[in-house]
Short mmCIF file of C-alpha atoms in Angstrom, two decimals:
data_model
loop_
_atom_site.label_atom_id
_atom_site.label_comp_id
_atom_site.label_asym_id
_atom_site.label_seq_id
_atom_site.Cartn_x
_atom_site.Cartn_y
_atom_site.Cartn_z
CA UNK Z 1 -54.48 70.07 22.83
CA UNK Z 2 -54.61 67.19 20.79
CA UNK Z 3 -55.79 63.64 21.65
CA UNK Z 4 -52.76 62.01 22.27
CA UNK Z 5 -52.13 65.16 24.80
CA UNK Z 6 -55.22 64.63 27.11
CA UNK Z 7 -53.94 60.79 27.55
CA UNK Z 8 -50.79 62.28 28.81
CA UNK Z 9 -50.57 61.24 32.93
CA UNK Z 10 -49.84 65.02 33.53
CA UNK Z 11 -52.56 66.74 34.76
CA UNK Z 12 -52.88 70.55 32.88
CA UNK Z 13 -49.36 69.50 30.25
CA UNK Z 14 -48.79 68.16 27.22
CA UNK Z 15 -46.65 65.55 25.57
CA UNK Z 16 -44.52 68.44 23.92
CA UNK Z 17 -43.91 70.08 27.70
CA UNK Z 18 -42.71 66.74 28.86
CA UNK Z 19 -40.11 66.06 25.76
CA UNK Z 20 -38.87 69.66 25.47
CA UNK Z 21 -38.13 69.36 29.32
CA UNK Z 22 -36.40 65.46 28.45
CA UNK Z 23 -33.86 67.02 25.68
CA UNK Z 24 -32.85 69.75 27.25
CA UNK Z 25 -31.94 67.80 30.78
CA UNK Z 26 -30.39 65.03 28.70
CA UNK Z 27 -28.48 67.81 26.64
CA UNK Z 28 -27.29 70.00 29.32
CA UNK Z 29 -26.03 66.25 31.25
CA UNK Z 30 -24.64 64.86 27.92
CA UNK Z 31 -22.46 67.95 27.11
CA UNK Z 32 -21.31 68.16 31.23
CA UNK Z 33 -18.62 67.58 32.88
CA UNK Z 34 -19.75 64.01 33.97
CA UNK Z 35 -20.55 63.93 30.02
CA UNK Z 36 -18.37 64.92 26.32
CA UNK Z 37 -16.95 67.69 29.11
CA UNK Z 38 -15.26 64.83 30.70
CA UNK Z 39 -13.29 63.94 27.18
CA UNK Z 40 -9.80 65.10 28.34
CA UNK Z 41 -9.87 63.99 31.40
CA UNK Z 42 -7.02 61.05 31.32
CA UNK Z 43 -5.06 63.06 28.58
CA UNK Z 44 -5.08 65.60 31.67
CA UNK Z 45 -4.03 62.90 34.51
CA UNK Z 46 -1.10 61.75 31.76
CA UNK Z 47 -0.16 65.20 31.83
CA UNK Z 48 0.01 66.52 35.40
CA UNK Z 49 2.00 63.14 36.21
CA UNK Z 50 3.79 62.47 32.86
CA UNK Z 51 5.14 66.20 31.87
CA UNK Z 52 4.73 67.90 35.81
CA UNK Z 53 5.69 65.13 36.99
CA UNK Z 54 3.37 65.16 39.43
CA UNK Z 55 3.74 62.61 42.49
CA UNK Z 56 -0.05 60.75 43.69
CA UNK Z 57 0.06 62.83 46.37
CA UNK Z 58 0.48 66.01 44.44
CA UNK Z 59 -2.31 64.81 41.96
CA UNK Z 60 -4.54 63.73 44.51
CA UNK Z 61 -4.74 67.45 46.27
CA UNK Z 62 -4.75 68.69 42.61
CA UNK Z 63 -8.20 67.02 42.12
CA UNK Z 64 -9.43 67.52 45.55
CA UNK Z 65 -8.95 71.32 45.02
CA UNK Z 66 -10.99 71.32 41.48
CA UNK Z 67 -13.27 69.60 43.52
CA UNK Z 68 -14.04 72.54 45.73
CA UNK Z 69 -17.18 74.12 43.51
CA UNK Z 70 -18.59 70.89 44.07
CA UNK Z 71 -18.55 70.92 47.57
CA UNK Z 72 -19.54 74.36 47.85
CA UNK Z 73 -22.65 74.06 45.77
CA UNK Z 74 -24.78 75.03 48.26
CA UNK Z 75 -23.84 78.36 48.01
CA UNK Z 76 -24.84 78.32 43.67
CA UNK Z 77 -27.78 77.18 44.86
CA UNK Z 78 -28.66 80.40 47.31
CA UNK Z 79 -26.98 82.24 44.46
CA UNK Z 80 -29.82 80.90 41.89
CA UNK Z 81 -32.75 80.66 43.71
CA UNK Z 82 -32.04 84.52 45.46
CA UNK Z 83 -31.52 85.81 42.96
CA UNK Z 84 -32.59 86.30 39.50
CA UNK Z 85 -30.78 87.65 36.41
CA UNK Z 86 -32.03 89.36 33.99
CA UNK Z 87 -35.51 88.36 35.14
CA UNK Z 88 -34.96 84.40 35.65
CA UNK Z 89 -33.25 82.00 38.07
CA UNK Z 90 -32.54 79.23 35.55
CA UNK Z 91 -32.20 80.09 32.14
CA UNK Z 92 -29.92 82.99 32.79
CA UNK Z 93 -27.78 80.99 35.01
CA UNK Z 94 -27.67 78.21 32.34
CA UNK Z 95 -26.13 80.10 29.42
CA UNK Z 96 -24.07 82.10 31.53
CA UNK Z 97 -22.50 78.98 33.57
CA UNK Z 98 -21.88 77.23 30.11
CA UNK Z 99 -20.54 80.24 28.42
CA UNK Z 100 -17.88 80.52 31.24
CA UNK Z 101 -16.89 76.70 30.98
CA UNK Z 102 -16.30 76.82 27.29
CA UNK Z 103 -13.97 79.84 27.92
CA UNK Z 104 -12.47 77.61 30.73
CA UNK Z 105 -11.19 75.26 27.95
CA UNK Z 106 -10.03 77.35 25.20
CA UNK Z 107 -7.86 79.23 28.09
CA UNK Z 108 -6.40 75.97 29.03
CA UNK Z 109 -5.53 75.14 25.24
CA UNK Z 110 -3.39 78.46 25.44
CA UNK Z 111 -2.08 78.26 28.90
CA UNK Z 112 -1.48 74.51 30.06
CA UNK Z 113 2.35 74.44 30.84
CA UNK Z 114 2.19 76.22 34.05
CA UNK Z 115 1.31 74.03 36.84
CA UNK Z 116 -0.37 76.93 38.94
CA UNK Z 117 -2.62 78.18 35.82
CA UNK Z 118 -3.53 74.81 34.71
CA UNK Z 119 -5.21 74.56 38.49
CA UNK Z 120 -7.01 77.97 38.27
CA UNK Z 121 -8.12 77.47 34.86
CA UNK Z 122 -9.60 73.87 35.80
CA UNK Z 123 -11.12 75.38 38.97
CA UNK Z 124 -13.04 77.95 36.95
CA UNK Z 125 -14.25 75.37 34.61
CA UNK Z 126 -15.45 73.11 37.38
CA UNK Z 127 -17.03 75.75 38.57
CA UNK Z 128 -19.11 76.82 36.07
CA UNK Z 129 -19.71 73.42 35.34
CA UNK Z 130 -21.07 72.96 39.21
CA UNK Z 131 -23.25 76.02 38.71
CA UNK Z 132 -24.45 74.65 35.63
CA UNK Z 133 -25.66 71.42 37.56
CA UNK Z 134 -27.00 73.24 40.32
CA UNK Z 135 -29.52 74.98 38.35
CA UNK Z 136 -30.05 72.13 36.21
CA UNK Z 137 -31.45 70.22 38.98
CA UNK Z 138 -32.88 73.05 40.64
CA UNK Z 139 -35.01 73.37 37.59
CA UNK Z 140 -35.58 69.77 37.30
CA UNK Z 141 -36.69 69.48 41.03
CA UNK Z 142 -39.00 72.84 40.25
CA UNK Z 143 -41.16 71.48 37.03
CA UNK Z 144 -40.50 67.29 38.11
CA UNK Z 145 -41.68 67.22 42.21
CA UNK Z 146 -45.12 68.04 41.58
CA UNK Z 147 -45.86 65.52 39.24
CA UNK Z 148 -43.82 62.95 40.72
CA UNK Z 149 -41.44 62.58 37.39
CA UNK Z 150 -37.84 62.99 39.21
CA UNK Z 151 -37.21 59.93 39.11
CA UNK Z 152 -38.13 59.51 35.29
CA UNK Z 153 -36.02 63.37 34.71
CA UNK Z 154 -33.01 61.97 36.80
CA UNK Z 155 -32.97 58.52 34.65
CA UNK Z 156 -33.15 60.69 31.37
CA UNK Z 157 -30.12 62.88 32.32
CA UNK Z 158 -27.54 60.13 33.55
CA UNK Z 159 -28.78 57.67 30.57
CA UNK Z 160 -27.63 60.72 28.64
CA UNK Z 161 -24.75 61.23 30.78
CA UNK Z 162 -23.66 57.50 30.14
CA UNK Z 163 -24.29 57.41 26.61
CA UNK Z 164 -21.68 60.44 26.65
CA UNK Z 165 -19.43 58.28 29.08
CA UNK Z 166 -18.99 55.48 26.94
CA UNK Z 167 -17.74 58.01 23.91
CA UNK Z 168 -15.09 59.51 26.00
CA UNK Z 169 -13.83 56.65 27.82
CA UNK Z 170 -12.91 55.16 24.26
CA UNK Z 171 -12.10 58.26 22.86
CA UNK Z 172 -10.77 59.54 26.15
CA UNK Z 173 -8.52 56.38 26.48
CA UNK Z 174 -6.94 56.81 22.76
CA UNK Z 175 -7.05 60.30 22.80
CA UNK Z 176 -4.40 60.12 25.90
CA UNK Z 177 -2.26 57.68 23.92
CA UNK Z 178 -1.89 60.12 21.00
CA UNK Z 179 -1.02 62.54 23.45
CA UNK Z 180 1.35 60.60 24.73
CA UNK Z 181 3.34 59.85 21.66
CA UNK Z 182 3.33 63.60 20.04
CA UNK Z 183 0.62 62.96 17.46
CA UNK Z 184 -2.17 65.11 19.19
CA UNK Z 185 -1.63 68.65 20.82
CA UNK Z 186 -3.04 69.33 24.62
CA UNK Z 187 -4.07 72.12 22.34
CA UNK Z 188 -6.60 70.57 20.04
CA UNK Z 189 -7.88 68.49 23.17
CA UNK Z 190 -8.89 71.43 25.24
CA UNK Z 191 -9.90 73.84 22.44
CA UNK Z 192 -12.18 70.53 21.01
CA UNK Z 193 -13.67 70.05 24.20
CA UNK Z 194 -14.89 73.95 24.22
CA UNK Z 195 -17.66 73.40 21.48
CA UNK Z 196 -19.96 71.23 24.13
CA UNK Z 197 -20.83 73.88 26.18
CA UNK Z 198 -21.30 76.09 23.52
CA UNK Z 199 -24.12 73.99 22.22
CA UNK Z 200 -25.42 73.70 25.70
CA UNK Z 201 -25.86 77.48 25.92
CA UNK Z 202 -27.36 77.50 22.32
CA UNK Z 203 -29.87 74.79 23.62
CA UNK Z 204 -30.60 76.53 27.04
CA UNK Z 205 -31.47 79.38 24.87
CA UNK Z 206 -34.73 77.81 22.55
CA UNK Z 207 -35.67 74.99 25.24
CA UNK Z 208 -35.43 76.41 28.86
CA UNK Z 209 -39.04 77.61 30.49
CA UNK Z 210 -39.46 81.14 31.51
CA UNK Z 211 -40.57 81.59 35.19
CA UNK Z 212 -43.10 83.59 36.97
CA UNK Z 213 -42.64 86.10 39.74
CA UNK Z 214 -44.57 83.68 42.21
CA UNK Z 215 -42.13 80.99 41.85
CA UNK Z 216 -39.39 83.65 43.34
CA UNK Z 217 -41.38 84.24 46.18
CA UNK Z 218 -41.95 80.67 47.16
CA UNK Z 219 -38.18 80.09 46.87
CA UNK Z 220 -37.66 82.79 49.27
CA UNK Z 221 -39.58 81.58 51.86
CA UNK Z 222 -38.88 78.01 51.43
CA UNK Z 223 -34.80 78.85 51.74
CA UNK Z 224 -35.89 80.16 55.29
CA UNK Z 225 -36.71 77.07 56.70
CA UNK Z 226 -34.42 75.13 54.44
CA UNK Z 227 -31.98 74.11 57.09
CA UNK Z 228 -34.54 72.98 60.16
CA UNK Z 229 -35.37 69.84 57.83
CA UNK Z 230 -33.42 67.21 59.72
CA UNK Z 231 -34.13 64.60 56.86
CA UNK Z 232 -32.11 66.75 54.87
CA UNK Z 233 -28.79 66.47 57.42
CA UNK Z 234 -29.80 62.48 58.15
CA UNK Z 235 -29.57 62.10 54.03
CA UNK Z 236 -26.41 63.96 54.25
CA UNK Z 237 -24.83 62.22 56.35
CA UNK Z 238 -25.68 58.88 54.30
CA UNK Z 239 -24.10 60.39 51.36
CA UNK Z 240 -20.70 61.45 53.06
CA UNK Z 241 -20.56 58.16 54.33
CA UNK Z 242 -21.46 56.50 50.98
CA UNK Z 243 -18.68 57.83 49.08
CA UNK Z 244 -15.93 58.10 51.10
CA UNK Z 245 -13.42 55.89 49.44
CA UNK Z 246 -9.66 56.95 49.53
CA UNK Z 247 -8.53 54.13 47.88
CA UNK Z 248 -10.09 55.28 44.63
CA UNK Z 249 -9.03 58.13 42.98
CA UNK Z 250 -5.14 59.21 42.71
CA UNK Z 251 -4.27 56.10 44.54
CA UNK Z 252 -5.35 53.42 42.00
CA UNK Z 253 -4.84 55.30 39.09
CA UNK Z 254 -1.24 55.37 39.93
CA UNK Z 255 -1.33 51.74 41.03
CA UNK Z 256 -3.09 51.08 37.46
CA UNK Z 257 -0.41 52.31 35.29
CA UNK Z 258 2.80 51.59 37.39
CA UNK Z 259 2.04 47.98 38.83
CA UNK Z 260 -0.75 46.76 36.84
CA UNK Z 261 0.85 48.06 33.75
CA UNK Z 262 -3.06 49.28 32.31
CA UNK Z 263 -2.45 52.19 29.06
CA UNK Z 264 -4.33 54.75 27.86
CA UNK Z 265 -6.36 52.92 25.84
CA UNK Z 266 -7.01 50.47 28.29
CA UNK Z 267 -8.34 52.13 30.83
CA UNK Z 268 -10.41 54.02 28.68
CA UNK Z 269 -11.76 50.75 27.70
CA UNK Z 270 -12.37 50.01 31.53
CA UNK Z 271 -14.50 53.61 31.45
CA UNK Z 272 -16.19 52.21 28.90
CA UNK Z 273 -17.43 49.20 30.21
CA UNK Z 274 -18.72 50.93 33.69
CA UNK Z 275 -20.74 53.44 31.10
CA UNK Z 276 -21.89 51.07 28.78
CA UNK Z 277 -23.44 49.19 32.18
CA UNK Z 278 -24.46 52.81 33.76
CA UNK Z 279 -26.02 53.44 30.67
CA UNK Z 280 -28.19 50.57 30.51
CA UNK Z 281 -28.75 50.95 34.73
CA UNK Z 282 -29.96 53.89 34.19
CA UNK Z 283 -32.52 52.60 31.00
CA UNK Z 284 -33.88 49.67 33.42
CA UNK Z 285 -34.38 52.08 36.66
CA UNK Z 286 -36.45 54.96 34.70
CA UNK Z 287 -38.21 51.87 33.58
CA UNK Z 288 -39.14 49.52 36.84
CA UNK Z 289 -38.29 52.87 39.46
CA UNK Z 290 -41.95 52.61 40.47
CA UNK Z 291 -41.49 49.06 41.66
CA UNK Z 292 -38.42 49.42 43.88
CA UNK Z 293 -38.31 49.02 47.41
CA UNK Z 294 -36.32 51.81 48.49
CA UNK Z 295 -35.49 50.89 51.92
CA UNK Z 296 -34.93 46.99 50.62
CA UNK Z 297 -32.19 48.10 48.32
CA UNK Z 298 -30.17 50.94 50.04
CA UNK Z 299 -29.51 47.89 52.64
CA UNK Z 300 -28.53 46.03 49.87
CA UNK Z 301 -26.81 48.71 47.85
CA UNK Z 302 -24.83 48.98 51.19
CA UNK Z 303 -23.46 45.50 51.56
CA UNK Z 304 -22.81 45.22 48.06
CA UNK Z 305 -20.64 48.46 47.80
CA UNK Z 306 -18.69 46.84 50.55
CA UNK Z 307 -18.44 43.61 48.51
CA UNK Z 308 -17.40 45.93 45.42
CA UNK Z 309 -14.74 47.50 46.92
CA UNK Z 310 -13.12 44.38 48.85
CA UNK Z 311 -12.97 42.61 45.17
CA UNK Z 312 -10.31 45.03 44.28
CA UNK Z 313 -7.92 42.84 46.32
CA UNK Z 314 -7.68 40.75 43.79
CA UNK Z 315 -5.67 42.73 41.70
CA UNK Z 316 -2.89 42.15 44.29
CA UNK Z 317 -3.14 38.54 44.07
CA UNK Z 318 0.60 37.77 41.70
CA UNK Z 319 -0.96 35.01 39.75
CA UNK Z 320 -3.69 37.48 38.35
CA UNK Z 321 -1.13 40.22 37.69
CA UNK Z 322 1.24 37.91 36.00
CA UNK Z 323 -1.67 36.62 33.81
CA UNK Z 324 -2.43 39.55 31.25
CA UNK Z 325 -5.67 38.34 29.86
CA UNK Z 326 -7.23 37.41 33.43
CA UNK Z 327 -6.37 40.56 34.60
CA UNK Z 328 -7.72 42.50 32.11
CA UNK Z 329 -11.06 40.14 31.89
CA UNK Z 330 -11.39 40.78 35.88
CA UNK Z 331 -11.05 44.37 35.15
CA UNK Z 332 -13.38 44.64 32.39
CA UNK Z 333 -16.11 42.49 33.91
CA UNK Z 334 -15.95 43.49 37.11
CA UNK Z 335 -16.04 47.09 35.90
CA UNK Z 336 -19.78 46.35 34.22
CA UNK Z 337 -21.23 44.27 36.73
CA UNK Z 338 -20.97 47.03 39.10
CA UNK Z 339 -21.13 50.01 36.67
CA UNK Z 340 -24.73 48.90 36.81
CA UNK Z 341 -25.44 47.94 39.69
CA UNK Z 342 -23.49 50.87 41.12
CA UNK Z 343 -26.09 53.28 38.81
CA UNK Z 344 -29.07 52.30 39.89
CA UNK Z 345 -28.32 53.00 43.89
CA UNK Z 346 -27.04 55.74 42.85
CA UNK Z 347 -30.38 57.37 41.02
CA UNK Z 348 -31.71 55.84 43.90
CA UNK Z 349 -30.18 58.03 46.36
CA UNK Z 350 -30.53 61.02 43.40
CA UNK Z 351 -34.74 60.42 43.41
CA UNK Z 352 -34.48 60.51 47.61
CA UNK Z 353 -32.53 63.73 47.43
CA UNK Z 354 -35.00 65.19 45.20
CA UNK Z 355 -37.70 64.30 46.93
CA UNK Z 356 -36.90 66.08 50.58
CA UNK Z 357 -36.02 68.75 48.51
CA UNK Z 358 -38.56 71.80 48.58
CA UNK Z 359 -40.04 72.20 45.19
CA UNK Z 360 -39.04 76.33 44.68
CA UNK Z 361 -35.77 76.11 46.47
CA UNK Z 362 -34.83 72.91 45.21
CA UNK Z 363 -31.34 74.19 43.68
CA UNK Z 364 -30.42 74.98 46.89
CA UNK Z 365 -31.65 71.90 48.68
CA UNK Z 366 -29.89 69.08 46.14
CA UNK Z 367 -27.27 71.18 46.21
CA UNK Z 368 -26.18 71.08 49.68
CA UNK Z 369 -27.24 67.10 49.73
CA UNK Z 370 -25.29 66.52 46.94
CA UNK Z 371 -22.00 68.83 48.14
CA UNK Z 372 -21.82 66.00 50.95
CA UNK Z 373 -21.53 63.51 48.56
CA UNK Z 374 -18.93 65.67 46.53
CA UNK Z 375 -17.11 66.16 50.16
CA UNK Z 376 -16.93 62.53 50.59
CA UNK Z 377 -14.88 62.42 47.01
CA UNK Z 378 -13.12 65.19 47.89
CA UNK Z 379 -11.90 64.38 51.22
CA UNK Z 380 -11.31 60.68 50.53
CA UNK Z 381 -8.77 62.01 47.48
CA UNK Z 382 -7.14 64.38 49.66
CA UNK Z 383 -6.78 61.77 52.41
CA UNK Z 384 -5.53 59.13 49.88
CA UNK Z 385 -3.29 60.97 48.38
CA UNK Z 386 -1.51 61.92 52.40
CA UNK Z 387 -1.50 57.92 53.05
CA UNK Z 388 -0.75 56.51 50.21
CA UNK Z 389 2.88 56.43 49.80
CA UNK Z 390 3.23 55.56 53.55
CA UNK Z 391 0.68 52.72 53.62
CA UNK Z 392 0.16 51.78 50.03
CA UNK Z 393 -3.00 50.59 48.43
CA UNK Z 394 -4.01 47.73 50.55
CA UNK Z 395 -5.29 49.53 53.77
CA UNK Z 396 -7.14 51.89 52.38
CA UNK Z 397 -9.55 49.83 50.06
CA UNK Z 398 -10.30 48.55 54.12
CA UNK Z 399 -11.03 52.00 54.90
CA UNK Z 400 -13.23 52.87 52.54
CA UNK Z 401 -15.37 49.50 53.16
CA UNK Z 402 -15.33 50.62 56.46
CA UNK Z 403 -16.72 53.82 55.70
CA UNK Z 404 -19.35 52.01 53.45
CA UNK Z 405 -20.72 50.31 56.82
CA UNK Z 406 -21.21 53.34 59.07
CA UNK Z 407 -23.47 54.35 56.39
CA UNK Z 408 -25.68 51.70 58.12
CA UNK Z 409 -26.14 53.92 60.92
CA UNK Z 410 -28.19 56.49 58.74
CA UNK Z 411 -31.11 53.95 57.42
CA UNK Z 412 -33.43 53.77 59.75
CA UNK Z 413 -33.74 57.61 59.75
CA UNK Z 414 -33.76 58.13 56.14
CA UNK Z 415 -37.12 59.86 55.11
CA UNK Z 416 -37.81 57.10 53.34
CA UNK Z 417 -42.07 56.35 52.85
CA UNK Z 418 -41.59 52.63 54.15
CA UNK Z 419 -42.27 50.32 57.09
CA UNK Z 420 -38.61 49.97 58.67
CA UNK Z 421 -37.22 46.34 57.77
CA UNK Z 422 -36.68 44.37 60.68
CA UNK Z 423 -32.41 45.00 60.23
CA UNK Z 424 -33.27 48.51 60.58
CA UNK Z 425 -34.42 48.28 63.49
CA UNK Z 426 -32.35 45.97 65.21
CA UNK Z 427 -30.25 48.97 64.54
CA UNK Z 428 -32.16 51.04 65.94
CA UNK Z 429 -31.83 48.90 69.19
CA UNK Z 430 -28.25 48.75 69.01
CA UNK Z 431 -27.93 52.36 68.66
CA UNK Z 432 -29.64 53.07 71.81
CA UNK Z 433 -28.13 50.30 73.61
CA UNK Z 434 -24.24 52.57 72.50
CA UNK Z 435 -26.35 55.83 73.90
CA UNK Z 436 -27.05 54.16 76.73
CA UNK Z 437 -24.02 53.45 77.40
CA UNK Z 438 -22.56 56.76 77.01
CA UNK Z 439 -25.37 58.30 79.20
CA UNK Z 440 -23.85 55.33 82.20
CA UNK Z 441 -20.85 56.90 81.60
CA UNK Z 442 -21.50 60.26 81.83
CA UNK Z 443 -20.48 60.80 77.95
#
């Protein structure tokens, strides 16, 4: 071990077990579905509503039934942790997850006329892609939690993820357009996109650890007790709450292109700007994580998701719709400011997760945290997409800041390391002042 090696703050590991880890988290999250996997994604939205007409309704169950694996990643989890193949619980799971997605694509590049195969073949893809991030974080959680560098894993994969974001939301965006106009096959798209997991599997292959028998049997027992940890159902619940937004989704994509009048291009552009910001969020939190107060900022990251999701009335205000560049400006900037912001509570919640996750059967454990948050996207789409065309736009962005408050409820049981702040627990106070209540009642 050289020098340079002993001076590493790793007790036992070496600068070349840190980086090895670092590219292949970064490459697995860069080639994802979040990442280059995420390329076609508005040539695929043009299509469902341009050539299958589809209504927002019909587009909004379409995505919350892809989103299924995502919501159901709990069970890849189990799946992983239980049991091995061909003698490991990651890297096996790795190549075999991304081999499946890029078969996922190159059937959709032969078969994407059909309205009923284009939905199977998507919900294949997502989920291999979900079992791919499963493991992915089941190994990060495994080699990361006991030398406290989740936080500094988790910032490497979504800066990586970003990075990739900011390609396809320009490329994404123009890509669409050339759709659009007959100058680029669906074909070329979806076959393209099959390459990135391809590399993925070929860099799973030479980077991935190998894993010991022991680690097996710690996952075993740990999944036993897995679901008696109440800070994993408190964190849950934070999550669901978090990211319930039907207002996003089907609903203002349709709104984008029909009232505001935004292109391809454009909102590609608008992608771009929230990953050029999450990309350097991500950059300043694996930076300054350490110094965070995590309590602190979840209040804040609260209020000002609230605040982030009321601003988009003002894309209902005529004066700003009838002024092109103002609109677009809003769009843009507000897009950045809280891209970033939006990144770092986030990897914020990401870290938390990781940490009340057991180190062995930690696939399992992020995955069932994280399947709340993907049920929170999932059933604020599908509940969108039902009100929408009876209600419009405007009362659901108030739903979905509503939402964002109850989340309130869940801080001041978060298994969080911190003194409660004093708004905690005048929560706290007011909570058992309702339960009192109830009791008077004889609820």
């Amino acid at each position: 071990m050289t020098s340079e090696d002993q001076n590493f703050p790793v007790p036992g590991k070496s600068k070349s077990w840190f980086w090895r880890l670092a590219l292949l988290f970064s490459a697995i999250y860069f080639f994802s579905q979040n990442g280059l996997g995420a390329l076609p994604n508005l040539p695929l939205q043009f299509l469902l509503k341009n050539k299958m007409k589809l209504d927002p309704s019909q587009l909004a169950y379409f995505q919350a039934v892809t989103l299924i694996a995502w919501v159901i990643k709990p069970l890849w989890g189990f799946i992983s942790d239980s049991f091995p193949l061909f003698g490991s619980r990651r890297k096996s799971y790795l190549i075999l997850s991304s081999l499946l997605a890029g078969a996922s694509w190159l059937a959709l590049a032969w078969a994407h006329d059909n309205y009923g195969t284009v939905l199977i073949v998507i919900s294949t893809g997502t989920l291999a892609y979900a079992f791919q991030d499963v493991v992915t974080d089941g190994l990060m959680i495994e080699t990361g939690k006991p030398y406290d560098l989740t936080g500094k894993f988790q910032s490497i994969q979504w800066s990586a993820v970003y990075a990739a974001m900011v390609i396809t939301a320009f490329c994404g965006g123009y890509v669409a357009d050339l759709t659009q106009h007959g100058k680029l096959s669906y074909q070329v798209v979806f076959a393209g996109t099959a390459v990135f997991p391809a590399i993925t599997a070929v860099l799973v292959f030479f980077c991935a650890p190998q894993e010991t028998p022991r680690v097996v049997s710690e996952a075993g027992s740990e999944l036993k007790d897995l679901f008696r940890h109440k800070n994993i159902w408190i964190l849950a619940g934070f999550l669901f709450f978090w990211n319930f937004s039907p207002s996003f989704g089907a609903p203002f994509f349709y709104y984008s292109v029909d009232t505001l009048k935004f292109n391809g291009t454009f909102l590609g552009a608008l992608q771009g700007a929230a990953s050029a910001a999450g990309l350097l969020g991500s950059m300043l939190y694996g930076k300054y994580i350490e110094q965070i107060s995590t309590r602190r900022f979840l209040i804040f990251a609260v209020f000002f998701g609230i605040g982030a999701i009321l601003f988009n009335f003002v894309f209902f205000i005529p004066a700003v719709i009838q002024k092109g560049a103002l609109l677009k400006g809003l769009a843009l900037g507000s897009n950045f400011i809280f891209g970033m912001l939006s990144t770092w509570i986030f990897l914020t919640l990401l870290n938390l997760a990781a940490k009340v996750s057991p180190q062995f059967a930690g696939g399992t454990a992020f995955a069932l945290l994280m399947s709340f948050y993907n049920l929170g996207l999932m059933g604020s789409s599908a509940l969108g997409g039902l009100f929408f065309p009876a209600v419009g736009l405007k009362p659901l962005i108030l739903i979905s800041a509503l939402f964002s408050l109850l989340a309130l409820l869940f801080m001041p049981f978060l298994p969080i390391a911190e003194p409660l702040t004093a708004f905690e627990i005048k929560i706290r106070m007011f909570l058992k002042k309702i339960s009192s209540f109830f009791c008077k009642v004889g609820l």
